[in-house]
Short mmCIF file of C-alpha atoms and ligand atoms in Angstrom, two decimals:
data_model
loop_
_atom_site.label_atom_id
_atom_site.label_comp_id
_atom_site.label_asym_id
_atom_site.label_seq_id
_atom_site.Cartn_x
_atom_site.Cartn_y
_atom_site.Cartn_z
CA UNK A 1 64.10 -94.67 -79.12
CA UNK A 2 63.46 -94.86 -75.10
CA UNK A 3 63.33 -98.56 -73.97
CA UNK A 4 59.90 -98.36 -71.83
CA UNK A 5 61.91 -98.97 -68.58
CA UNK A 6 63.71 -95.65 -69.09
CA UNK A 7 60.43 -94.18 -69.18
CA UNK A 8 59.29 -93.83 -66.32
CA UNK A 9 62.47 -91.12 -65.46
CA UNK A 10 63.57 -89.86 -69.00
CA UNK A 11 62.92 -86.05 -69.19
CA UNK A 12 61.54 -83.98 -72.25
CA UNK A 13 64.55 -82.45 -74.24
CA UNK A 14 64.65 -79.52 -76.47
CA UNK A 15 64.66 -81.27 -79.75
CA UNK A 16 61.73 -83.84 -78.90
CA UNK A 17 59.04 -84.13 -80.73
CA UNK A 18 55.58 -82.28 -79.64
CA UNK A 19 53.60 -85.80 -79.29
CA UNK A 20 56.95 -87.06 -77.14
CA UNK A 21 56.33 -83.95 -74.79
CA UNK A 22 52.85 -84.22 -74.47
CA UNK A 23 53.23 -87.84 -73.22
CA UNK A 24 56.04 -87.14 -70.71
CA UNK A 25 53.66 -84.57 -69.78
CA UNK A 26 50.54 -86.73 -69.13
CA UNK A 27 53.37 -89.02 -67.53
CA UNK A 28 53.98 -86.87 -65.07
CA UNK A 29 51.04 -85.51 -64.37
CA UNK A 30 49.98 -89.03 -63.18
CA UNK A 31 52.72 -89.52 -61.32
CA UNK A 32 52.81 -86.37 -59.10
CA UNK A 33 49.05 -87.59 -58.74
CA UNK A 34 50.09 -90.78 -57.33
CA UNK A 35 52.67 -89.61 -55.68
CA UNK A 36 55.41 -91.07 -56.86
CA UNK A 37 56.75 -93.72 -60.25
CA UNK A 38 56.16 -97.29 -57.82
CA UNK A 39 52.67 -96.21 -57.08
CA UNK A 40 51.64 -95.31 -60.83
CA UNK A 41 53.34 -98.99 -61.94
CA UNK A 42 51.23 -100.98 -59.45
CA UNK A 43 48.11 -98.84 -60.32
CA UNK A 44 49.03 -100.14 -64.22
CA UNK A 45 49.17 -103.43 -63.13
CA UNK A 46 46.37 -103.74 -60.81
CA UNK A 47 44.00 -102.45 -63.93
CA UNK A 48 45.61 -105.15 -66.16
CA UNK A 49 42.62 -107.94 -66.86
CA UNK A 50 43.57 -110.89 -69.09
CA UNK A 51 46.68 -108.86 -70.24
CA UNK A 52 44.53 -105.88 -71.07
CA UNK A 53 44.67 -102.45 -69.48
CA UNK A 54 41.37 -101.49 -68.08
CA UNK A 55 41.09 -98.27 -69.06
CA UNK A 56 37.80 -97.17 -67.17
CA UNK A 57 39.59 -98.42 -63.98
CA UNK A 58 42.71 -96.46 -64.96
CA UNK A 59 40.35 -93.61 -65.74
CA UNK A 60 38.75 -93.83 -62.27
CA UNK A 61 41.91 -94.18 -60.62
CA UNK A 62 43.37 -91.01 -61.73
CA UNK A 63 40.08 -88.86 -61.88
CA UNK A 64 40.49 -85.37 -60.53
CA UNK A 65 40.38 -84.30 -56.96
CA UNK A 66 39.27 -81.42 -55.72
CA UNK A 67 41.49 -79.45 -57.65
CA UNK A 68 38.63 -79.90 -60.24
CA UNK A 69 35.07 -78.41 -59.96
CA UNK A 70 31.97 -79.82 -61.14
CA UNK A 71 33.86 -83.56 -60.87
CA UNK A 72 30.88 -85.51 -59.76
CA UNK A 73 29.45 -83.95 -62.98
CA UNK A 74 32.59 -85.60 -65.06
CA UNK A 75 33.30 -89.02 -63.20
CA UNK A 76 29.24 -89.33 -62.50
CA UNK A 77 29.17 -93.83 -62.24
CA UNK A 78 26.64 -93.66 -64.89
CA UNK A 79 29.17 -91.74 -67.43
CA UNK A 80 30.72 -93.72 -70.78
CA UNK A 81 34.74 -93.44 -69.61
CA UNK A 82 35.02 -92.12 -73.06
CA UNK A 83 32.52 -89.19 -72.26
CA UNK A 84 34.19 -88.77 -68.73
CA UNK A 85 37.31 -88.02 -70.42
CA UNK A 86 36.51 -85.98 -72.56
CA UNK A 87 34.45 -83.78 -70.76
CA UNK A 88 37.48 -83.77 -68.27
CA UNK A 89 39.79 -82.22 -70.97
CA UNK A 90 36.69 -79.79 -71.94
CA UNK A 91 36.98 -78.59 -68.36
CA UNK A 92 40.43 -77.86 -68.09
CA UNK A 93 40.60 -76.81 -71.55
CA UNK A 94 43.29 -79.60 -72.28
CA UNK A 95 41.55 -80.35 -75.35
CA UNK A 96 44.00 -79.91 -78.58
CA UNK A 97 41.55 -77.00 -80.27
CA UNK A 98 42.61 -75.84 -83.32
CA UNK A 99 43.51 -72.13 -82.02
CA UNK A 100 46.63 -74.37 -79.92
CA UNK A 101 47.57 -76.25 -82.90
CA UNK A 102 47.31 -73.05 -85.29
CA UNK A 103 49.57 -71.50 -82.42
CA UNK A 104 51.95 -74.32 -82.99
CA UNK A 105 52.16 -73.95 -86.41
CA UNK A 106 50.93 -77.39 -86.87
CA UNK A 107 48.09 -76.26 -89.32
CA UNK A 108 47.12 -73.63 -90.81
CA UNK A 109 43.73 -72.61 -90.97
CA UNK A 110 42.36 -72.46 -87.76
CA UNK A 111 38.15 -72.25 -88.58
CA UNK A 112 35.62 -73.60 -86.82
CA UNK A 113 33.60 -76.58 -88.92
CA UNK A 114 31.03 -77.05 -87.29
CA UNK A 115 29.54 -73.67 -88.04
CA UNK A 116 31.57 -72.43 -90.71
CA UNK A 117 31.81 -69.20 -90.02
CA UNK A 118 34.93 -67.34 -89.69
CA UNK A 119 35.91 -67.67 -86.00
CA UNK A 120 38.91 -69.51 -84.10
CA UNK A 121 37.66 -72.95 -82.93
CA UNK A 122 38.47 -72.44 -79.43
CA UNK A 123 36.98 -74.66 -76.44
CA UNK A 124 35.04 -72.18 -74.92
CA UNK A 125 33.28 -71.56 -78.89
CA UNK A 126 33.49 -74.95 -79.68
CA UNK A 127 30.83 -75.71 -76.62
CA UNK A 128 29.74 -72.18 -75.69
CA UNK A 129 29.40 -69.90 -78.38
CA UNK A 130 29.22 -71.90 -81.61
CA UNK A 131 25.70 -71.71 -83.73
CA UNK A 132 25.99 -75.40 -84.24
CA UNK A 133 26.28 -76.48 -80.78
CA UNK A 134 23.96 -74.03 -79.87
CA UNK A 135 21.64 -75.80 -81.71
CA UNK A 136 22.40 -79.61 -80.37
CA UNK A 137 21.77 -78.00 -76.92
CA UNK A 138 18.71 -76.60 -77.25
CA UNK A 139 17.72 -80.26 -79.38
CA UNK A 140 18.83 -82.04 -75.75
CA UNK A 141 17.34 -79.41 -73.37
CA UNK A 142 13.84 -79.74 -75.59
CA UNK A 143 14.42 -83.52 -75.09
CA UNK A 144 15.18 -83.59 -71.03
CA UNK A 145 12.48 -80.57 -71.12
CA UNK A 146 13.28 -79.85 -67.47
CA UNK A 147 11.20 -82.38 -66.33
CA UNK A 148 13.95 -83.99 -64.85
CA UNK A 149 14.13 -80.85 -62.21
CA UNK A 150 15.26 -82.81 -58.45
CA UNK A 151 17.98 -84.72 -57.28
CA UNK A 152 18.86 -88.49 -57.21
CA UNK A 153 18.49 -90.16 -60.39
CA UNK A 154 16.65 -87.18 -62.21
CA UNK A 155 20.16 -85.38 -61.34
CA UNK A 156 22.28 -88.13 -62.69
CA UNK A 157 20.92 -88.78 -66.20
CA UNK A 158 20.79 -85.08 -66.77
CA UNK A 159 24.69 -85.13 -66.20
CA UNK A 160 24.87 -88.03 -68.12
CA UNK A 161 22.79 -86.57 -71.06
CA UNK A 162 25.11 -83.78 -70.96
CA UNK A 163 28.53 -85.39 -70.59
CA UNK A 164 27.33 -86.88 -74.09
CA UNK A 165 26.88 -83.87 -75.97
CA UNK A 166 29.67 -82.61 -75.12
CA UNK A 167 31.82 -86.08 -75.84
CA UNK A 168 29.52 -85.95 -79.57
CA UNK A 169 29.94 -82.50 -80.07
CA UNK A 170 34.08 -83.26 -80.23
CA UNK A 171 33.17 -86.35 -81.77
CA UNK A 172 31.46 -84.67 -84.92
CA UNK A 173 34.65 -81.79 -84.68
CA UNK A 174 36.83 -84.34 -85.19
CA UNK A 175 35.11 -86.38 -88.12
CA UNK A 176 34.81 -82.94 -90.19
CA UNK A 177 38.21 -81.99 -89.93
CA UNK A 178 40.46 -85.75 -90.09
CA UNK A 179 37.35 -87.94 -92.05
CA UNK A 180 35.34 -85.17 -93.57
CA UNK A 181 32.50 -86.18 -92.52
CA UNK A 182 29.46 -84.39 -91.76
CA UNK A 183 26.21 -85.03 -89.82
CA UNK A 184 23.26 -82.27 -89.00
CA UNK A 185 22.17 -80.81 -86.08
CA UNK A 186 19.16 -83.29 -86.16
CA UNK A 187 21.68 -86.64 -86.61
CA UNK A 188 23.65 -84.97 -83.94
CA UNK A 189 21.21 -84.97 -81.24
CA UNK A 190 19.75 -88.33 -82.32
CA UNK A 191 23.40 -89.72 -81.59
CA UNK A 192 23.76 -88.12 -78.23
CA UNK A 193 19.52 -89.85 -77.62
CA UNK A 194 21.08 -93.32 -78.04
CA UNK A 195 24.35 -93.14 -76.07
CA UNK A 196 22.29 -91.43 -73.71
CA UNK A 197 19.84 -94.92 -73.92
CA UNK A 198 22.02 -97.37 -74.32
CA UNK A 199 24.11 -95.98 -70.97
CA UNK A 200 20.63 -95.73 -69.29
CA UNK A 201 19.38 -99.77 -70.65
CA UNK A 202 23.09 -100.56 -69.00
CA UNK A 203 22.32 -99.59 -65.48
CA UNK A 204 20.89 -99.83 -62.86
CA UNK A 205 18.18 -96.99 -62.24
CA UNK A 206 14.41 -97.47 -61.01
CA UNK A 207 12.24 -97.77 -63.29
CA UNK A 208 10.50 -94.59 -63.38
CA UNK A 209 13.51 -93.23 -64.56
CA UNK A 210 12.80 -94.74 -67.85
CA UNK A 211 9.09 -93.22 -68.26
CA UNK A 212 10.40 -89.67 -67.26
CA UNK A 213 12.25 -89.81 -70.30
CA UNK A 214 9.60 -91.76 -72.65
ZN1 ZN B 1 31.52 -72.82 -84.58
#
């Protein structure tokens, strides 16, 4: 077991475990970001609140650059953290699909469930090709109905009603395959309608913005 103030320098071996890797990884990754181990320790302790980690704050603070397209889109203000993440792993196709963990030989069956039909869950299906999602993005695209065509805050909760599908549509992945449970396109889309709300009811938008949607 590494003591947590070897950490910050102990390298990946061999033998380690996958999880072990993947965190050294994600270490690392931060720190190169930062430039350096001192600068990703104060950034830990300047998100610490009552002796809690802020993660949104840590979130912010190590968004993507411009090495990332499309990152307004991700790290939009409006955006659950949660949903930012997410949708930043979607991009860069970090998220652990079941084609990578087939490949890994961590399970074996590697089929999509949210449409059931015999094809690799992949990230680009998962979001792209899959029937399922297909259907939850029409459900949101009827729902948004392009009357929110323009900039400013038309712009913004049409990112944010997106970054939400996306964050559900893993959401729902992941209940099917570790909880087995299951919810329709309709219950889907219904979901993605309140976290869309309840982000909306938390901010700070003009009025109008409300009725556009109503
Ligand atoms: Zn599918």
């Amino acid at each position: 077991m590494v003591n947590i103030g070897d950490f910050w320098h102990v390298k990946s071996k061999a033998g380690d475990s996958w999880l072990w890797k993947q965190l050294i990884k994600s270490r690392d990754y931060a720190v190169n970001l930062l430039g350096g181990v001192e600068n990703l320790k104060n950034l830990i302790s300047s998100c610490y609140v009552n002796s809690k980690v802020r993660l949104s704050a840590l979130y912010n603070a190590l968004k993507p650059g411009s090495k990332v397209d499309r990152h307004d889109t991700v790290w939009e203000k409006l955006n659950y953290p949660k949903h930012s993440f997410i949708m930043w792993l979607a991009i860069q196709d970090k998220l652990l699909t079941q084609d990578r963990l087939h490949k890994r030989g961590i399970i074996q069956s590697n089929q999509c469930l949210l449409c059931e039909g015999a094809v690799a869950e992949s990230r680009n299906h998962l979001f792209f090709d899959c029937n399922f999602s297909n259907c939850v993005w029409n459900g949101i695209m009827e729902w948004l109905k392009f009357k929110l065509r323009g900039k400013g805050s038309k712009q913004r909760i049409k990112r944010l009603a997106l970054t939400a599908t996306i964050y559900n549509i893993w959401r729902e992945r992941n209940a099917r395959i570790f909880k087995e449970e299951f919810r329709s396109v309709e219950q889907l889309i219904k979901a993605i309608k309140v976290d869309t709300w309840t982000i909306l009811l938390n901010s700070s938008l003009p009025d109008e913005a409300y009725n556009w949607l109503l």
